[in-house]
């Protein structure tokens, strides 16, 4: 099974980028 830890980190990084783009 793949580790979901990096997935969460990736989502957080993408989320921050999306938030900056929205602002």
PDB file of C-alpha atoms in Angstrom, residues 4-14:
ATOM      1  CA  UNK A   4      -0.638   8.567   2.185  1.00  0.00           C
ATOM      2  CA  UNK A   5       1.715  10.763   4.247  1.00  0.00           C
ATOM      3  CA  UNK A   6       3.286  12.365   1.174  1.00  0.00           C
ATOM      4  CA  UNK A   7      -0.161  12.644  -0.368  1.00  0.00           C
ATOM      5  CA  UNK A   8      -1.313  14.802   2.542  1.00  0.00           C
ATOM      6  CA  UNK A   9       1.824  16.944   2.259  1.00  0.00           C
ATOM      7  CA  UNK A  10       1.287  17.266  -1.484  1.00  0.00           C
ATOM      8  CA  UNK A  11      -2.340  18.303  -0.946  1.00  0.00           C
ATOM      9  CA  UNK A  12      -1.215  20.878   1.632  1.00  0.00           C
ATOM     10  CA  UNK A  13       1.340  22.329  -0.798  1.00  0.00           C
ATOM     11  CA  UNK A  14      -1.219  22.375  -3.621  1.00  0.00           C
TER      12      UNK A  14
END
